[in-house]
C-alpha positions as a printed Julia matrix, in Angstrom:
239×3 Matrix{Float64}:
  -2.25   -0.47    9.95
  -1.95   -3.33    7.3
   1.58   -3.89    8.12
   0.36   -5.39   11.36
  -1.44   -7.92    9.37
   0.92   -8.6     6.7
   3.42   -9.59    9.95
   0.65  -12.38   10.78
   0.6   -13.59    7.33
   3.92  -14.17    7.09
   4.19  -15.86   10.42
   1.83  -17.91    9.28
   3.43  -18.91    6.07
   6.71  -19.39    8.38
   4.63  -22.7    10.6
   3.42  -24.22    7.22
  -0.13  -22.41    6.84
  -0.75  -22.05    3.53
  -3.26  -19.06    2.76
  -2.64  -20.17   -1.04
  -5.39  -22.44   -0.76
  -8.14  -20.43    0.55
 -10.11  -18.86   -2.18
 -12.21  -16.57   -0.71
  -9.26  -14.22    0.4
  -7.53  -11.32   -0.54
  -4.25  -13.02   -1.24
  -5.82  -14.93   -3.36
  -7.45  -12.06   -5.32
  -4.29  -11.0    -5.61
  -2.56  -13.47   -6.78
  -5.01  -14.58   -9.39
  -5.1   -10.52  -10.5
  -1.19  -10.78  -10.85
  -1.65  -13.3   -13.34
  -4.52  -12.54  -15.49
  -3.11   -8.97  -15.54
   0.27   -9.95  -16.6
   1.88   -7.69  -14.33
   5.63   -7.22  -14.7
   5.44   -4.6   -11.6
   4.63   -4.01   -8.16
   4.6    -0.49   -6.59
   5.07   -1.45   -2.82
   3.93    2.86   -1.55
   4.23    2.97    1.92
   6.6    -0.77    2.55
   7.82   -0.37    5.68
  10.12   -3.29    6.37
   9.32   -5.06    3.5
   5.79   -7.04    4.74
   4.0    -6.79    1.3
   6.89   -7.7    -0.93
   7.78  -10.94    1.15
   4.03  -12.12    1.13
   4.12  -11.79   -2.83
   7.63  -13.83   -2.98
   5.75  -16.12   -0.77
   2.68  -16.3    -3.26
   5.0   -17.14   -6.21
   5.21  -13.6    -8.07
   8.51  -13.91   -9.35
   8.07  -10.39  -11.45
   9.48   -6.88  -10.38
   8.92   -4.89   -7.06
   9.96   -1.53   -6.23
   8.99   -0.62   -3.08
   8.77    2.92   -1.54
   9.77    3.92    2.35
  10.59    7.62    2.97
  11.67    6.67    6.95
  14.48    6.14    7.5
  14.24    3.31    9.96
  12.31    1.26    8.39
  14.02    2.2     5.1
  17.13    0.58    6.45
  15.65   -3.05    7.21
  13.73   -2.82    3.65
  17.47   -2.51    1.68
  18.61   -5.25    3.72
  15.0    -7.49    3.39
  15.39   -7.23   -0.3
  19.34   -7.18   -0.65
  19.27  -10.64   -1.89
  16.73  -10.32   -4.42
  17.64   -9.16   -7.94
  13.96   -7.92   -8.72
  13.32   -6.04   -6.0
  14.18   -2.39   -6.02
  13.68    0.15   -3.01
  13.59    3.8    -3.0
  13.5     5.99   -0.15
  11.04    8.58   -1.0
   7.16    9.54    0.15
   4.96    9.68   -3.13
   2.34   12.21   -3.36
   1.03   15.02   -6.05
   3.93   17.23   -5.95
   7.48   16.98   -5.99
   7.81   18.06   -2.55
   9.68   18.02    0.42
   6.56   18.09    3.54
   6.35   16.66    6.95
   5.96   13.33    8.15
   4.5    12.38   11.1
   6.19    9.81   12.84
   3.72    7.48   14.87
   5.13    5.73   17.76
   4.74    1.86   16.05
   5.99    3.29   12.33
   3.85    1.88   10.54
   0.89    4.69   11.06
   3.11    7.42   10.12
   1.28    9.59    7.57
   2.04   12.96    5.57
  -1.37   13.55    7.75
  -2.33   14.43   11.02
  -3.73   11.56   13.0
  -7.12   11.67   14.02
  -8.08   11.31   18.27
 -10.38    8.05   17.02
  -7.41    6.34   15.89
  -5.19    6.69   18.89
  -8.16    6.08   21.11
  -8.44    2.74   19.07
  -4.58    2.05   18.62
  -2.71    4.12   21.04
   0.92    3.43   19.15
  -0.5     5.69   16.2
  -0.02    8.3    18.45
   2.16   10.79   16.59
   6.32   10.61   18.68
   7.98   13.21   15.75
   7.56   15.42   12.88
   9.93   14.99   10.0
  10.88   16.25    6.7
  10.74   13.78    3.92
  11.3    13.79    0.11
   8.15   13.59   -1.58
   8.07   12.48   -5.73
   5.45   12.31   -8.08
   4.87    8.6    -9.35
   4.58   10.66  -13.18
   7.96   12.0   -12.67
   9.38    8.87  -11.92
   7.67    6.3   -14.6
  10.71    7.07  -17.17
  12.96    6.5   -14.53
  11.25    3.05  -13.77
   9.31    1.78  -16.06
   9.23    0.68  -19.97
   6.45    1.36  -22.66
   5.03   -2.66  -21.86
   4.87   -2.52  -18.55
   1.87   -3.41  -16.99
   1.77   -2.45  -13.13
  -0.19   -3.38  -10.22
  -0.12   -0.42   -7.74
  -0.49   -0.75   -4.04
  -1.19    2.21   -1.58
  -0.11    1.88    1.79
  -0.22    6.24    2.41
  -2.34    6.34    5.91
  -4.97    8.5     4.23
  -2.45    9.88    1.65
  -4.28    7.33   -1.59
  -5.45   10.1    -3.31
  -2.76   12.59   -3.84
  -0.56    9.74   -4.88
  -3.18    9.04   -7.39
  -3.22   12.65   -8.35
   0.68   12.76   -8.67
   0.42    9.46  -10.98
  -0.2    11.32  -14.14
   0.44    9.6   -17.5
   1.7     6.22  -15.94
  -2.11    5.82  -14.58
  -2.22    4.67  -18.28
   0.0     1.19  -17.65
  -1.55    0.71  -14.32
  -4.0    -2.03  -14.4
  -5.11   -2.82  -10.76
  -4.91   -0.8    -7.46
  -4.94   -1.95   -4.04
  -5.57    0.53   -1.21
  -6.47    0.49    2.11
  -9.82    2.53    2.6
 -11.51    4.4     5.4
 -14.67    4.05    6.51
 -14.3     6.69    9.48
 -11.65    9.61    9.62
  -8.33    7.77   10.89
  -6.3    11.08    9.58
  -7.42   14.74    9.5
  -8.79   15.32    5.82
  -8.39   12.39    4.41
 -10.46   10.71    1.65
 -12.92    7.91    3.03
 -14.36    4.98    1.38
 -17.07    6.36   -0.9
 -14.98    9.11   -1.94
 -12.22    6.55   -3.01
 -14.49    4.68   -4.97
 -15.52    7.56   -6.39
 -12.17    8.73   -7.01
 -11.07    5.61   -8.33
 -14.14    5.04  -10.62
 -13.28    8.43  -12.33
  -9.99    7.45  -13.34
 -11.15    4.3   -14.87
 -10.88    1.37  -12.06
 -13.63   -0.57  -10.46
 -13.93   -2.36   -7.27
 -13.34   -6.08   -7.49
 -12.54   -7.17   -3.75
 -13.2    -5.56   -0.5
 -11.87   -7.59    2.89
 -12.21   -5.82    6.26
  -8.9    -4.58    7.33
  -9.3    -2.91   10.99
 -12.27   -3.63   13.21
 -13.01   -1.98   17.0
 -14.9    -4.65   18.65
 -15.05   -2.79   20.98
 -17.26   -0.07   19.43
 -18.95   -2.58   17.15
 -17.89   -1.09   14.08
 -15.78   -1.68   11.09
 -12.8     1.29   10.36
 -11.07    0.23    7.55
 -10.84   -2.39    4.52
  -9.17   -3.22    1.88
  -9.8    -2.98   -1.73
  -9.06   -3.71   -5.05
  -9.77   -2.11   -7.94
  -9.35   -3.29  -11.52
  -9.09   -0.93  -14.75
 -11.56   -0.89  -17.3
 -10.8    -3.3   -20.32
């Protein structure tokens, strides 16, 4: 769902509108968390074509990306998206809490495609998320790959983009949870995917391991219904 909004951003950007300036935002939470983390990595779970990573070139992090995009098609505009920049590293797995290969299900606009089942609410609201194909995708463990990927002083900001999937990657994180310092997510506040995690639990979740929330910003409304579905939020580790 975010990737819709991360489009807008960047169009945004692209006609001279600078979000930079407005300090009640998320971007802006973002960026200043960037900075007084000293983070020297982003993990992009769930990039698509790329959205995130641009908006944080765009926002001046000049530090390292790797980005994560098990499908295919949209794996194949990320390479090209970041071809060009030397920091940027993509990988074409699904991250979850087992090394894996499971099914994707493939939502008619991409970017709602989730190692879930979709939920009838959400296609009522957004009738793209509607599920077109199942898949099989790689799945890794972000503990498997931190030796891979990552050096004893990194510090890493890590940002969930599953579709309802947050907590197993959390679960699959292992002993790099311990150089993670702040972790965006997108949270539920109503069932968008069969069995997944809503907002409470998150927090919960989160707290457990050690992070609190520092920002929430409302992500997906239904004005129609007159509700709120999902928001974003950030949450910072205990110093």
């Amino acid at each position: 769902m975010s990737a819709f909004k991360d489009l807008v951003r960047e169009a945004l950007l692209q006609i001279g509108f600078d979000m930079r300036s407005v300090t009640n935002s998320i971007q802006h939470a973002r960026r200043t968390l960037l900075q007084q983390e000293e983070i020297s990595v982003v993990f992009d779970v769930g990039a698509n074509i790329g959205q995130y990573a641009r908006e944080l070139r765009a926002f001046g992090y000049t530090g390292r990306i790797i980005s994560f995009e098990p499908l295919s098609e949209a794996f194949s505009v990320l390479q090209r998206t970041a071809a060009r920049d030397q920091r940027r590293q993509c990988l074409p797995y699904a991250l979850g809490s087992t090394e894996a290969e499971l099914t994707m299900h493939v939502a008619e606009n991409l970017v709602s495609s989730s190692l879930l089942p979709v939920t009838a609410q959400s296609t009522q609201y957004a009738p793209n998320s509607r599920t077109v194909s199942d898949i099989r995708v790689p799945v890794r463990t972000l503990d498997s790959l931190r030796a891979e990927l990552l050096s004893s002083d990194d510090r890493v900001y890590l940002k969930l983009d599953v579709q309802g999937y947050e907590q197993e990657v959390l679960k699959g994180a292992g002993a790099m949870l311990a150089q993670v310092r702040v972790v965006e997510a997108e949270l539920s506040l109503t069932s968008m995917y069969e069995h997944q995690p809503l907002y409470l639990d998150m927090c919960r979740f989160l707290g457990e391991l050690g992070f609190n929330l520092c920002w929430v910003e409302r992500c997906v409304i239904d004005p129609a219904a007159g509700r709120m579905l999902q928001v974003d939020g950030i949450f910072l580790k205990d110093a």
